Coordinates of C-alpha atoms in Angstrom, one line a residue:
M1 CA 138.8 28.0 48.0
R2 CA 141.3 28.9 45.3
K3 CA 140.2 26.1 43.1
K4 CA 136.5 27.2 43.4
I5 CA 137.5 30.8 42.5
D6 CA 139.4 29.5 39.5
Q7 CA 136.4 27.5 38.3
V8 CA 134.0 30.4 38.7
L9 CA 136.3 32.9 37.0
S10 CA 137.0 30.6 34.1
Y11 CA 133.2 30.0 33.7
V12 CA 132.5 33.7 33.7
L13 CA 135.3 34.3 31.1
I14 CA 133.8 31.6 28.9
V15 CA 130.3 33.0 29.1
L16 CA 131.6 36.6 28.4
M17 CA 133.5 35.3 25.4
A18 CA 130.5 33.4 24.1
V19 CA 128.3 36.4 24.5
M20 CA 130.9 38.6 22.7
V21 CA 131.1 36.1 19.8
L22 CA 127.3 36.0 19.4
N23 CA 127.2 39.8 19.7
V24 CA 129.8 40.4 16.9
L25 CA 128.1 37.7 14.7
W26 CA 124.8 39.6 15.1
Q27 CA 126.5 42.9 14.3
V28 CA 128.0 41.4 11.1
F29 CA 124.7 39.8 10.2
S30 CA 122.6 42.9 10.8
R31 CA 125.1 45.1 8.9
F32 CA 125.7 43.1 5.8
L33 CA 122.6 41.0 5.4
L34 CA 119.9 43.2 6.8
G35 CA 121.5 46.5 5.8
S36 CA 120.8 48.1 9.1
P37 CA 123.5 47.6 11.8
S38 CA 122.4 47.3 15.4
S39 CA 123.1 50.3 17.5
F40 CA 124.1 48.5 20.7
T41 CA 126.5 45.8 19.4
D42 CA 129.6 47.9 19.0
E43 CA 129.3 49.3 22.5
L44 CA 128.5 45.9 24.0
A45 CA 131.5 44.3 22.3
R46 CA 133.8 47.1 23.6
Y47 CA 132.6 46.6 27.2
L48 CA 132.8 42.8 27.0
M49 CA 136.3 43.1 25.6
I50 CA 137.3 45.3 28.7
W51 CA 135.8 42.7 31.1
I52 CA 137.4 39.7 29.3
G53 CA 140.8 41.4 29.1
I54 CA 141.0 42.6 32.7
L55 CA 139.4 39.5 34.3
G56 CA 141.5 37.4 32.0
A57 CA 144.6 39.1 33.4
A58 CA 143.5 38.2 36.9
Y59 CA 142.9 34.6 35.9
V60 CA 146.3 34.4 34.3
A61 CA 147.9 36.0 37.3
G62 CA 146.3 33.3 39.4
Q63 CA 147.6 30.6 37.2
N64 CA 151.1 32.2 37.1
L65 CA 151.0 32.1 33.3
H66 CA 151.9 35.7 32.5
V67 CA 154.8 36.2 30.1
A68 CA 158.0 36.6 32.1
I69 CA 161.6 37.2 31.2
D70 CA 163.6 34.8 33.3
V71 CA 167.1 35.2 31.9
L72 CA 168.4 37.2 34.9
P73 CA 166.8 35.2 37.7
R74 CA 168.3 31.9 36.3
K75 CA 171.8 33.3 36.9
F76 CA 171.2 33.6 40.6
S77 CA 171.3 31.0 43.4
Q78 CA 168.1 29.2 44.4
E79 CA 167.8 31.3 47.6
T80 CA 168.2 34.6 45.7
Q81 CA 165.6 33.3 43.1
K82 CA 163.1 32.7 45.9
K83 CA 163.7 36.2 47.3
L84 CA 163.3 37.7 43.8
H85 CA 160.0 35.8 43.3
L86 CA 158.8 37.1 46.6
L87 CA 159.7 40.6 45.7
V88 CA 157.9 40.3 42.4
K89 CA 154.8 39.0 44.1
V90 CA 154.9 41.9 46.6
L91 CA 155.2 44.4 43.8
I92 CA 152.3 42.9 42.0
I93 CA 150.2 43.1 45.2
L94 CA 151.1 46.8 45.6
F95 CA 150.3 47.6 42.0
A96 CA 147.0 45.7 42.2
L97 CA 146.1 47.4 45.4
G98 CA 147.1 50.9 44.3
G99 CA 146.1 50.9 40.6
L100 CA 143.2 48.5 40.4
V101 CA 141.6 48.3 43.8
I102 CA 142.0 51.8 45.1
G103 CA 142.2 53.6 41.7
G104 CA 139.4 51.5 40.2
S105 CA 137.2 52.0 43.3
R106 CA 137.7 55.7 43.0
L107 CA 136.8 55.6 39.3
V108 CA 133.7 53.5 40.0
Y109 CA 132.6 55.9 42.8
I110 CA 133.1 59.1 40.7
V111 CA 131.3 57.7 37.7
H112 CA 128.5 56.5 40.0
V113 CA 128.1 59.9 41.7
L114 CA 128.1 61.6 38.3
D115 CA 125.4 59.1 37.2
Q116 CA 127.0 58.4 33.9
N117 CA 125.4 55.9 31.5
S118 CA 126.6 54.4 28.3
P119 CA 125.1 56.0 25.2
A120 CA 123.5 53.0 23.5
L121 CA 122.9 50.5 26.2
Q122 CA 122.2 53.0 29.0
V123 CA 124.1 50.8 31.4
P124 CA 125.7 52.7 34.3
L125 CA 129.4 53.1 33.5
S126 CA 130.1 52.3 37.1
V127 CA 129.1 48.7 36.4
V128 CA 131.5 48.6 33.4
Y129 CA 134.4 50.0 35.5
L130 CA 133.6 47.7 38.4
V131 CA 135.9 45.1 36.8
L132 CA 138.9 47.1 37.8
P133 CA 138.6 46.7 41.6
L134 CA 137.2 43.2 41.2
S135 CA 140.2 42.1 39.2
G136 CA 142.5 43.8 41.6
I137 CA 141.0 42.0 44.6
L138 CA 141.4 38.7 42.7
I139 CA 145.1 39.4 41.9
V140 CA 145.8 40.3 45.5
Y141 CA 144.1 37.1 46.7
Y142 CA 146.1 35.0 44.2
K143 CA 149.4 36.5 45.0
I144 CA 148.9 36.4 48.8
S145 CA 147.9 32.7 48.3
D146 CA 151.1 32.1 46.3
I147 CA 153.2 33.7 49.1
L148 CA 151.6 31.6 51.8
K149 CA 152.1 28.4 49.7
S150 CA 155.8 29.0 49.3

Protein backbone atom coordinates (compact mmCIF):
# COMPACT_ATOMS: atom_id res chain seq x y z
CA MET A 1 0.00 0.00 0.00
CA ARG A 2 2.77 2.44 0.96
CA LYS A 3 4.65 1.79 -2.26
CA LYS A 4 1.52 2.55 -4.31
CA ILE A 5 0.94 5.81 -2.40
CA ASP A 6 4.59 6.76 -3.01
CA GLN A 7 4.21 6.11 -6.74
CA VAL A 8 0.96 8.08 -7.05
CA LEU A 9 2.32 10.96 -4.99
CA SER A 10 5.56 11.14 -6.97
CA TYR A 11 3.59 11.08 -10.24
CA VAL A 12 1.29 13.88 -9.03
CA LEU A 13 4.32 15.96 -8.00
CA ILE A 14 5.96 15.40 -11.40
CA VAL A 15 2.80 16.45 -13.24
CA LEU A 16 2.34 19.54 -11.04
CA MET A 17 5.96 20.55 -11.61
CA ALA A 18 5.66 20.05 -15.39
CA VAL A 19 2.49 22.15 -15.48
CA MET A 20 4.20 24.85 -13.44
CA VAL A 21 7.21 24.93 -15.79
CA LEU A 22 4.94 25.21 -18.84
CA ASN A 23 2.87 27.87 -17.10
CA VAL A 24 5.93 30.00 -16.26
CA LEU A 25 7.33 29.54 -19.78
CA TRP A 26 4.02 30.76 -21.20
CA GLN A 27 4.09 33.73 -18.84
CA VAL A 28 7.60 34.71 -19.98
CA PHE A 29 6.71 34.15 -23.64
CA SER A 30 3.51 36.18 -23.46
CA ARG A 31 5.12 39.01 -21.49
CA PHE A 32 8.32 39.50 -23.45
CA LEU A 33 7.50 38.26 -26.95
CA LEU A 34 3.81 39.07 -27.26
CA GLY A 35 3.97 42.17 -25.07
CA SER A 36 0.77 41.18 -23.27
CA PRO A 37 1.22 38.99 -20.18
CA SER A 38 -1.43 36.41 -19.39
CA SER A 39 -3.62 37.31 -16.45
CA PHE A 40 -3.85 33.82 -14.96
CA THR A 41 -0.26 32.58 -15.07
CA ASP A 42 1.01 34.34 -11.95
CA GLU A 43 -1.87 33.05 -9.85
CA LEU A 44 -1.61 29.52 -11.24
CA ALA A 45 2.14 29.43 -10.58
CA ARG A 46 1.53 30.53 -6.98
CA TYR A 47 -1.08 27.83 -6.35
CA LEU A 48 1.02 25.14 -8.03
CA MET A 49 3.99 26.14 -5.87
CA ILE A 50 1.84 25.77 -2.75
CA TRP A 51 0.71 22.30 -3.80
CA ILE A 52 4.22 21.20 -4.81
CA GLY A 53 5.75 22.48 -1.57
CA ILE A 54 3.22 20.97 0.80
CA LEU A 55 2.73 17.68 -1.03
CA GLY A 56 6.50 17.50 -1.51
CA ALA A 57 6.91 17.83 2.26
CA ALA A 58 4.56 14.87 2.73
CA TYR A 59 6.48 12.84 0.16
CA VAL A 60 9.82 13.64 1.79
CA ALA A 61 8.37 12.77 5.21
CA GLY A 62 7.35 9.41 3.79
CA GLN A 63 10.85 8.81 2.47
CA ASN A 64 12.44 10.00 5.76
CA LEU A 65 14.57 12.46 3.79
CA HIS A 66 13.93 15.67 5.75
CA VAL A 67 16.98 17.51 6.96
CA ALA A 68 17.80 16.47 10.51
CA ILE A 69 20.41 17.40 13.06
CA ASP A 70 21.62 14.11 14.49
CA VAL A 71 24.60 15.22 16.58
CA LEU A 72 22.82 14.78 19.90
CA PRO A 73 21.09 11.43 19.18
CA ARG A 74 24.38 9.82 18.11
CA LYS A 75 25.76 10.35 21.60
CA PHE A 76 23.04 8.17 23.14
CA SER A 77 22.81 4.40 23.34
CA GLN A 78 20.95 2.44 20.66
CA GLU A 79 17.96 1.96 22.98
CA THR A 80 17.74 5.67 23.78
CA GLN A 81 18.06 6.50 20.07
CA LYS A 82 15.10 4.25 19.29
CA LYS A 83 13.02 5.95 21.98
CA LEU A 84 14.04 9.37 20.68
CA HIS A 85 13.08 8.42 17.10
CA LEU A 86 9.72 7.19 18.38
CA LEU A 87 9.18 10.45 20.26
CA VAL A 88 10.03 12.48 17.13
CA LYS A 89 7.57 10.43 15.03
CA VAL A 90 4.82 10.91 17.62
CA LEU A 91 5.48 14.67 17.69
CA ILE A 92 5.32 14.79 13.89
CA ILE A 93 2.00 12.92 13.98
CA LEU A 94 0.61 15.35 16.56
CA PHE A 95 1.73 18.37 14.52
CA ALA A 96 0.34 16.92 11.29
CA LEU A 97 -2.97 16.12 12.97
CA GLY A 98 -3.32 19.45 14.74
CA GLY A 99 -1.82 21.85 12.26
CA LEU A 100 -2.48 20.26 8.91
CA VAL A 101 -5.46 17.93 9.22
CA ILE A 102 -7.59 19.76 11.80
CA GLY A 103 -6.39 23.31 11.09
CA GLY A 104 -6.34 22.76 7.34
CA SER A 105 -9.81 21.20 7.38
CA ARG A 106 -11.17 24.18 9.30
CA LEU A 107 -9.58 26.55 6.78
CA VAL A 108 -11.05 24.59 3.86
CA TYR A 109 -14.47 24.60 5.53
CA ILE A 110 -14.44 28.34 6.30
CA VAL A 111 -13.30 29.29 2.81
CA HIS A 112 -15.91 26.96 1.31
CA VAL A 113 -18.72 28.42 3.44
CA LEU A 114 -17.62 31.95 2.52
CA ASP A 115 -17.58 30.85 -1.14
CA GLN A 116 -14.25 32.52 -1.88
CA ASN A 117 -12.78 32.20 -5.36
CA SER A 118 -9.39 33.18 -6.71
CA PRO A 119 -9.38 36.48 -8.61
CA ALA A 120 -8.04 35.42 -12.02
CA LEU A 121 -8.82 31.71 -12.29
CA GLN A 122 -12.10 31.80 -10.33
CA VAL A 123 -11.10 28.51 -8.70
CA PRO A 124 -12.64 27.94 -5.26
CA LEU A 125 -9.93 28.67 -2.69
CA SER A 126 -11.13 25.67 -0.73
CA VAL A 127 -9.65 23.53 -3.52
CA VAL A 128 -6.34 25.36 -3.21
CA TYR A 129 -6.24 24.89 0.59
CA LEU A 130 -7.35 21.25 0.37
CA VAL A 131 -3.67 20.32 0.08
CA LEU A 132 -3.19 21.04 3.82
CA PRO A 133 -5.41 18.27 5.25
CA LEU A 134 -4.47 15.94 2.40
CA SER A 135 -0.78 16.35 3.14
CA GLY A 136 -1.43 16.00 6.87
CA ILE A 137 -3.23 12.70 6.34
CA LEU A 138 -0.34 11.43 4.22
CA ILE A 139 2.23 12.43 6.85
CA VAL A 140 0.22 10.75 9.62
CA TYR A 141 -0.07 7.60 7.50
CA TYR A 142 3.66 7.56 6.76
CA LYS A 143 4.70 8.09 10.36
CA ILE A 144 2.28 5.49 11.75
CA SER A 145 3.59 3.10 9.12
CA ASP A 146 7.15 3.87 10.24
CA ILE A 147 6.23 3.22 13.88
CA LEU A 148 4.59 -0.10 13.03
CA LYS A 149 7.63 -1.17 10.98
CA SER A 150 10.09 -0.52 13.78
